[in-house]
Amino acid sequence: MKSGKSKLKIIASDITRREIVVFPDDLSKYNIDKGEFEIAKAVRMSASIPLYFTPYVLKGGTCPSFIVDGGLLSNFPIWIFDVEGIPRWPTFGLKLQDKDSRTSTGHCNFIGFVQDVVQAPLYVDGKRFIRDKDLVRTVIIESKGMKSTDFDIARKNAKTLYDKGYRDTEKFLNKWDFKRYVADNRMDKGNYNVAKR
């Protein structure tokens, strides 16, 4: 940490307070010392997908807060590393996208519906949901039926997804032009102002 600020940013959702939590920055809101808090706990909270995992109960405020997956309130927080003015380097995002919901593939029962409710924030259509200035720095990877809740994914399928992500990222970066990105998306145009780190 430099000047009390951490380069690490972990996003979670406080459903008790109904707000996004950025760890370790927001620990002071819970009267918790940043230096004493375990990173593993923040990661555990950030990965607590509702209905799949038990929410983490964070004590430290006036009442305990139930903390779950950050994707519930901010499913693609690429904005977290933005700075004022022209950045020294860009922030890139990798986003998995699966167009097939459970109900669209014939699982039209209560369980399929609940799974879609949980997964919708995680798999919302990137090209429509992500702001234009974020989409130009985002690699959209079609996950072809593989979901973030496939905890028992076969090694073969994991390798297929990894290879696809690698190819898509390489193709994206080969076309990337930082100067054009800054000129088109990061100069002060009245609605967005980013500059040096």
PDB file of C-alpha atoms in Angstrom:
ATOM      1  CA  MET A   1       0.000   0.000   0.000  1.00  0.00           C
ATOM      2  CA  LYS A   2       1.246   3.458  -0.917  1.00  0.00           C
ATOM      3  CA  SER A   3      -0.140   6.520   0.851  1.00  0.00           C
ATOM      4  CA  GLY A   4      -2.738   4.279   2.473  1.00  0.00           C
ATOM      5  CA  LYS A   5      -4.093   3.241  -0.938  1.00  0.00           C
ATOM      6  CA  SER A   6      -4.021  -0.328  -2.171  1.00  0.00           C
ATOM      7  CA  LYS A   7      -3.552  -1.302  -5.822  1.00  0.00           C
ATOM      8  CA  LEU A   8      -5.611  -4.401  -5.097  1.00  0.00           C
ATOM      9  CA  LYS A   9      -9.362  -3.905  -5.547  1.00  0.00           C
ATOM     10  CA  ILE A  10     -11.893  -6.611  -4.693  1.00  0.00           C
ATOM     11  CA  ILE A  11     -15.575  -5.953  -5.328  1.00  0.00           C
ATOM     12  CA  ALA A  12     -18.425  -7.332  -3.235  1.00  0.00           C
ATOM     13  CA  SER A  13     -22.071  -6.443  -2.590  1.00  0.00           C
ATOM     14  CA  ASP A  14     -23.386  -5.464   0.838  1.00  0.00           C
ATOM     15  CA  ILE A  15     -27.036  -6.501   0.606  1.00  0.00           C
ATOM     16  CA  THR A  16     -27.761  -5.169   4.100  1.00  0.00           C
ATOM     17  CA  ARG A  17     -26.658  -1.638   3.230  1.00  0.00           C
ATOM     18  CA  ARG A  18     -27.543  -2.096  -0.475  1.00  0.00           C
ATOM     19  CA  GLU A  19     -24.225  -0.829  -1.751  1.00  0.00           C
ATOM     20  CA  ILE A  20     -21.069  -1.902  -3.562  1.00  0.00           C
ATOM     21  CA  VAL A  21     -18.085  -2.569  -1.316  1.00  0.00           C
ATOM     22  CA  VAL A  22     -14.511  -2.145  -2.566  1.00  0.00           C
ATOM     23  CA  PHE A  23     -11.964  -4.034  -0.477  1.00  0.00           C
ATOM     24  CA  PRO A  24      -9.729  -2.951   1.159  1.00  0.00           C
ATOM     25  CA  ASP A  25     -10.714   0.709   0.566  1.00  0.00           C
ATOM     26  CA  ASP A  26     -14.141   0.527   2.220  1.00  0.00           C
ATOM     27  CA  LEU A  27     -13.119  -1.369   5.369  1.00  0.00           C
ATOM     28  CA  SER A  28     -13.100   1.892   7.331  1.00  0.00           C
ATOM     29  CA  LYS A  29     -16.906   2.034   6.875  1.00  0.00           C
ATOM     30  CA  TYR A  30     -17.049  -1.109   9.000  1.00  0.00           C
ATOM     31  CA  ASN A  31     -14.532   0.168  11.583  1.00  0.00           C
ATOM     32  CA  ILE A  32     -12.019  -2.453  10.414  1.00  0.00           C
ATOM     33  CA  ASP A  33      -8.274  -1.798  10.072  1.00  0.00           C
ATOM     34  CA  LYS A  34      -7.128  -2.457   6.465  1.00  0.00           C
ATOM     35  CA  GLY A  35      -3.795  -3.775   7.661  1.00  0.00           C
ATOM     36  CA  GLU A  36      -5.432  -6.389   9.862  1.00  0.00           C
ATOM     37  CA  PHE A  37      -7.936  -7.750   7.326  1.00  0.00           C
ATOM     38  CA  GLU A  38      -7.181 -10.975   5.441  1.00  0.00           C
ATOM     39  CA  ILE A  39      -7.338 -10.737   1.642  1.00  0.00           C
ATOM     40  CA  ALA A  40      -8.723 -14.283   1.535  1.00  0.00           C
ATOM     41  CA  LYS A  41     -11.845 -13.090   3.386  1.00  0.00           C
ATOM     42  CA  ALA A  42     -12.460 -10.362   0.808  1.00  0.00           C
ATOM     43  CA  VAL A  43     -12.049 -12.883  -2.035  1.00  0.00           C
ATOM     44  CA  ARG A  44     -14.419 -15.262  -0.265  1.00  0.00           C
ATOM     45  CA  MET A  45     -17.036 -12.482  -0.016  1.00  0.00           C
ATOM     46  CA  SER A  46     -16.545 -11.430  -3.624  1.00  0.00           C
ATOM     47  CA  ALA A  47     -17.133 -15.001  -4.823  1.00  0.00           C
ATOM     48  CA  SER A  48     -20.238 -15.686  -2.693  1.00  0.00           C
ATOM     49  CA  ILE A  49     -22.767 -16.167  -5.486  1.00  0.00           C
ATOM     50  CA  PRO A  50     -26.267 -15.851  -3.935  1.00  0.00           C
ATOM     51  CA  LEU A  51     -28.108 -19.165  -3.443  1.00  0.00           C
ATOM     52  CA  TYR A  52     -24.931 -21.107  -4.239  1.00  0.00           C
ATOM     53  CA  PHE A  53     -22.833 -19.996  -1.266  1.00  0.00           C
ATOM     54  CA  THR A  54     -23.627 -18.764   2.220  1.00  0.00           C
ATOM     55  CA  PRO A  55     -23.297 -14.963   2.484  1.00  0.00           C
ATOM     56  CA  TYR A  56     -20.380 -13.739   4.555  1.00  0.00           C
ATOM     57  CA  VAL A  57     -21.476 -11.877   7.673  1.00  0.00           C
ATOM     58  CA  LEU A  58     -19.225  -8.862   8.170  1.00  0.00           C
ATOM     59  CA  LYS A  59     -19.356  -7.380  11.662  1.00  0.00           C
ATOM     60  CA  GLY A  60     -18.052  -3.951  12.460  1.00  0.00           C
ATOM     61  CA  GLY A  61     -20.824  -1.476  11.724  1.00  0.00           C
ATOM     62  CA  THR A  62     -23.948  -0.679  13.730  1.00  0.00           C
ATOM     63  CA  CYS A  63     -25.357  -4.038  12.622  1.00  0.00           C
ATOM     64  CA  PRO A  64     -23.864  -7.069  10.827  1.00  0.00           C
ATOM     65  CA  SER A  65     -23.814  -6.864   7.007  1.00  0.00           C
ATOM     66  CA  PHE A  66     -24.500  -9.765   4.669  1.00  0.00           C
ATOM     67  CA  ILE A  67     -21.879  -9.667   1.899  1.00  0.00           C
ATOM     68  CA  VAL A  68     -22.226 -11.535  -1.407  1.00  0.00           C
ATOM     69  CA  ASP A  69     -20.740 -11.636  -4.902  1.00  0.00           C
ATOM     70  CA  GLY A  70     -19.861  -8.195  -6.259  1.00  0.00           C
ATOM     71  CA  GLY A  71     -21.485  -9.138  -9.580  1.00  0.00           C
ATOM     72  CA  LEU A  72     -24.898  -8.697  -8.006  1.00  0.00           C
ATOM     73  CA  LEU A  73     -24.496  -4.883  -7.992  1.00  0.00           C
ATOM     74  CA  SER A  74     -21.577  -4.356 -10.385  1.00  0.00           C
ATOM     75  CA  ASN A  75     -20.934  -7.299 -12.659  1.00  0.00           C
ATOM     76  CA  PHE A  76     -18.112  -5.675 -14.631  1.00  0.00           C
ATOM     77  CA  PRO A  77     -16.275  -3.109 -12.468  1.00  0.00           C
ATOM     78  CA  ILE A  78     -13.599  -2.146 -14.999  1.00  0.00           C
ATOM     79  CA  TRP A  79     -14.148   1.464 -13.903  1.00  0.00           C
ATOM     80  CA  ILE A  80     -12.424   0.798 -10.587  1.00  0.00           C
ATOM     81  CA  PHE A  81      -8.956   1.488 -12.002  1.00  0.00           C
ATOM     82  CA  ASP A  82      -9.872   4.635 -13.951  1.00  0.00           C
ATOM     83  CA  VAL A  83      -7.938   7.772 -13.089  1.00  0.00           C
ATOM     84  CA  GLU A  84      -8.265  11.432 -14.007  1.00  0.00           C
ATOM     85  CA  GLY A  85      -6.550  12.586 -17.204  1.00  0.00           C
ATOM     86  CA  ILE A  86      -4.533  10.386 -19.560  1.00  0.00           C
ATOM     87  CA  PRO A  87      -3.630   7.005 -18.030  1.00  0.00           C
ATOM     88  CA  ARG A  88      -0.058   5.683 -18.184  1.00  0.00           C
ATOM     89  CA  TRP A  89      -1.508   2.372 -19.355  1.00  0.00           C
ATOM     90  CA  PRO A  90      -4.972   1.044 -20.173  1.00  0.00           C
ATOM     91  CA  THR A  91      -7.108  -1.276 -18.094  1.00  0.00           C
ATOM     92  CA  PHE A  92      -8.381  -4.283 -20.032  1.00  0.00           C
ATOM     93  CA  GLY A  93     -11.407  -6.380 -19.174  1.00  0.00           C
ATOM     94  CA  LEU A  94     -12.113 -10.034 -19.946  1.00  0.00           C
ATOM     95  CA  LYS A  95     -15.799 -10.924 -19.942  1.00  0.00           C
ATOM     96  CA  LEU A  96     -17.298 -14.367 -20.332  1.00  0.00           C
ATOM     97  CA  GLN A  97     -20.623 -14.370 -22.107  1.00  0.00           C
ATOM     98  CA  ASP A  98     -23.093 -17.212 -22.485  1.00  0.00           C
ATOM     99  CA  LYS A  99     -26.156 -16.368 -24.542  1.00  0.00           C
ATOM    100  CA  ASP A 100     -28.102 -19.455 -23.468  1.00  0.00           C
ATOM    101  CA  SER A 101     -30.034 -19.164 -20.224  1.00  0.00           C
ATOM    102  CA  ARG A 102     -31.448 -22.209 -18.412  1.00  0.00           C
ATOM    103  CA  THR A 103     -35.008 -21.346 -19.371  1.00  0.00           C
ATOM    104  CA  SER A 104     -34.075 -20.773 -23.034  1.00  0.00           C
ATOM    105  CA  THR A 105     -32.700 -24.315 -23.194  1.00  0.00           C
ATOM    106  CA  GLY A 106     -35.909 -25.935 -21.933  1.00  0.00           C
ATOM    107  CA  HIS A 107     -35.380 -25.881 -18.147  1.00  0.00           C
ATOM    108  CA  CYS A 108     -38.639 -24.003 -17.603  1.00  0.00           C
ATOM    109  CA  ASN A 109     -39.157 -24.915 -13.969  1.00  0.00           C
ATOM    110  CA  PHE A 110     -38.604 -23.114 -10.681  1.00  0.00           C
ATOM    111  CA  ILE A 111     -34.983 -24.240 -10.369  1.00  0.00           C
ATOM    112  CA  GLY A 112     -34.180 -23.108 -13.915  1.00  0.00           C
ATOM    113  CA  PHE A 113     -35.845 -19.766 -13.208  1.00  0.00           C
ATOM    114  CA  VAL A 114     -33.892 -19.220  -9.967  1.00  0.00           C
ATOM    115  CA  GLN A 115     -30.613 -20.124 -11.721  1.00  0.00           C
ATOM    116  CA  ASP A 116     -31.356 -17.562 -14.422  1.00  0.00           C
ATOM    117  CA  VAL A 117     -32.160 -14.899 -11.812  1.00  0.00           C
ATOM    118  CA  VAL A 118     -28.770 -15.501 -10.163  1.00  0.00           C
ATOM    119  CA  GLN A 119     -26.793 -15.749 -13.395  1.00  0.00           C
ATOM    120  CA  ALA A 120     -28.411 -12.887 -15.340  1.00  0.00           C
ATOM    121  CA  PRO A 121     -26.223 -10.180 -13.719  1.00  0.00           C
ATOM    122  CA  LEU A 122     -23.125 -12.277 -14.445  1.00  0.00           C
ATOM    123  CA  TYR A 123     -23.942 -12.915 -18.108  1.00  0.00           C
ATOM    124  CA  VAL A 124     -25.837  -9.812 -19.190  1.00  0.00           C
ATOM    125  CA  ASP A 125     -25.227  -9.036 -22.875  1.00  0.00           C
ATOM    126  CA  GLY A 126     -21.839  -7.283 -22.747  1.00  0.00           C
ATOM    127  CA  LYS A 127     -22.181  -5.351 -25.963  1.00  0.00           C
ATOM    128  CA  ARG A 128     -25.411  -3.699 -24.843  1.00  0.00           C
ATOM    129  CA  PHE A 129     -24.696  -3.372 -21.131  1.00  0.00           C
ATOM    130  CA  ILE A 130     -21.086  -2.135 -21.118  1.00  0.00           C
ATOM    131  CA  ARG A 131     -20.508   1.577 -21.778  1.00  0.00           C
ATOM    132  CA  ASP A 132     -18.911   2.330 -25.169  1.00  0.00           C
ATOM    133  CA  LYS A 133     -15.715   3.579 -23.535  1.00  0.00           C
ATOM    134  CA  ASP A 134     -15.454   0.303 -21.629  1.00  0.00           C
ATOM    135  CA  LEU A 135     -16.431  -1.994 -24.502  1.00  0.00           C
ATOM    136  CA  VAL A 136     -13.446  -0.824 -26.570  1.00  0.00           C
ATOM    137  CA  ARG A 137     -11.098  -2.166 -23.874  1.00  0.00           C
ATOM    138  CA  THR A 138     -12.997  -5.403 -23.239  1.00  0.00           C
ATOM    139  CA  VAL A 139     -12.450  -8.873 -24.651  1.00  0.00           C
ATOM    140  CA  ILE A 140     -15.811 -10.651 -24.894  1.00  0.00           C
ATOM    141  CA  ILE A 141     -15.302 -14.426 -24.694  1.00  0.00           C
ATOM    142  CA  GLU A 142     -18.216 -16.662 -25.685  1.00  0.00           C
ATOM    143  CA  SER A 143     -18.255 -19.393 -23.044  1.00  0.00           C
ATOM    144  CA  LYS A 144     -20.380 -21.755 -25.185  1.00  0.00           C
ATOM    145  CA  GLY A 145     -22.591 -23.171 -22.461  1.00  0.00           C
ATOM    146  CA  MET A 146     -19.936 -23.153 -19.722  1.00  0.00           C
ATOM    147  CA  LYS A 147     -20.988 -21.058 -16.753  1.00  0.00           C
ATOM    148  CA  SER A 148     -19.247 -19.563 -13.722  1.00  0.00           C
ATOM    149  CA  THR A 149     -21.360 -21.911 -11.599  1.00  0.00           C
ATOM    150  CA  ASP A 150     -20.007 -25.042 -13.314  1.00  0.00           C
ATOM    151  CA  PHE A 151     -17.851 -25.924 -10.327  1.00  0.00           C
ATOM    152  CA  ASP A 152     -17.234 -29.477 -11.522  1.00  0.00           C
ATOM    153  CA  ILE A 153     -16.214 -28.462 -15.053  1.00  0.00           C
ATOM    154  CA  ALA A 154     -14.202 -31.153 -16.825  1.00  0.00           C
ATOM    155  CA  ARG A 155     -10.509 -30.442 -17.382  1.00  0.00           C
ATOM    156  CA  LYS A 156     -11.070 -30.827 -21.138  1.00  0.00           C
ATOM    157  CA  ASN A 157     -13.792 -28.143 -21.142  1.00  0.00           C
ATOM    158  CA  ALA A 158     -11.719 -25.827 -18.956  1.00  0.00           C
ATOM    159  CA  LYS A 159      -8.810 -26.157 -21.406  1.00  0.00           C
ATOM    160  CA  THR A 160     -11.146 -25.439 -24.363  1.00  0.00           C
ATOM    161  CA  LEU A 161     -12.412 -22.266 -22.644  1.00  0.00           C
ATOM    162  CA  TYR A 162      -8.859 -21.210 -21.737  1.00  0.00           C
ATOM    163  CA  ASP A 163      -7.665 -21.684 -25.326  1.00  0.00           C
ATOM    164  CA  LYS A 164     -10.632 -19.718 -26.690  1.00  0.00           C
ATOM    165  CA  GLY A 165      -9.958 -16.890 -24.243  1.00  0.00           C
ATOM    166  CA  TYR A 166      -6.276 -16.868 -25.183  1.00  0.00           C
ATOM    167  CA  ARG A 167      -7.039 -16.666 -28.919  1.00  0.00           C
ATOM    168  CA  ASP A 168      -9.711 -13.966 -28.465  1.00  0.00           C
ATOM    169  CA  THR A 169      -7.388 -11.870 -26.282  1.00  0.00           C
ATOM    170  CA  GLU A 170      -4.475 -12.206 -28.708  1.00  0.00           C
ATOM    171  CA  LYS A 171      -6.713 -11.160 -31.610  1.00  0.00           C
ATOM    172  CA  PHE A 172      -8.019  -8.183 -29.597  1.00  0.00           C
ATOM    173  CA  LEU A 173      -4.555  -6.972 -28.565  1.00  0.00           C
ATOM    174  CA  ASN A 174      -3.195  -7.241 -32.113  1.00  0.00           C
ATOM    175  CA  LYS A 175      -5.709  -4.549 -33.122  1.00  0.00           C
ATOM    176  CA  TRP A 176      -5.291  -2.434 -30.002  1.00  0.00           C
ATOM    177  CA  ASP A 177      -4.021   1.135 -30.414  1.00  0.00           C
ATOM    178  CA  PHE A 178      -3.460   2.993 -27.160  1.00  0.00           C
ATOM    179  CA  LYS A 179      -3.117   6.453 -28.745  1.00  0.00           C
ATOM    180  CA  ARG A 180      -6.364   6.040 -30.640  1.00  0.00           C
ATOM    181  CA  TYR A 181      -8.058   4.777 -27.480  1.00  0.00           C
ATOM    182  CA  VAL A 182      -6.949   7.872 -25.536  1.00  0.00           C
ATOM    183  CA  ALA A 183      -7.987  10.249 -28.339  1.00  0.00           C
ATOM    184  CA  ASP A 184     -11.407   8.636 -28.809  1.00  0.00           C
ATOM    185  CA  ASN A 185     -12.343   7.773 -25.234  1.00  0.00           C
ATOM    186  CA  ARG A 186     -10.137   9.400 -22.624  1.00  0.00           C
ATOM    187  CA  MET A 187      -9.793  13.050 -23.555  1.00  0.00           C
ATOM    188  CA  ASP A 188     -12.048  15.567 -21.835  1.00  0.00           C
ATOM    189  CA  LYS A 189     -15.158  15.746 -23.997  1.00  0.00           C
ATOM    190  CA  GLY A 190     -17.476  17.113 -21.364  1.00  0.00           C
ATOM    191  CA  ASN A 191     -18.616  13.727 -20.070  1.00  0.00           C
ATOM    192  CA  TYR A 192     -15.408  11.802 -19.400  1.00  0.00           C
ATOM    193  CA  ASN A 193     -12.055  12.987 -18.111  1.00  0.00           C
ATOM    194  CA  VAL A 194      -9.177  10.655 -17.452  1.00  0.00           C
ATOM    195  CA  ALA A 195      -5.467  11.419 -16.902  1.00  0.00           C
ATOM    196  CA  LYS A 196      -2.058  10.412 -15.515  1.00  0.00           C
ATOM    197  CA  ARG A 197      -1.571   7.857 -12.747  1.00  0.00           C
TER     198      ARG A 197
END
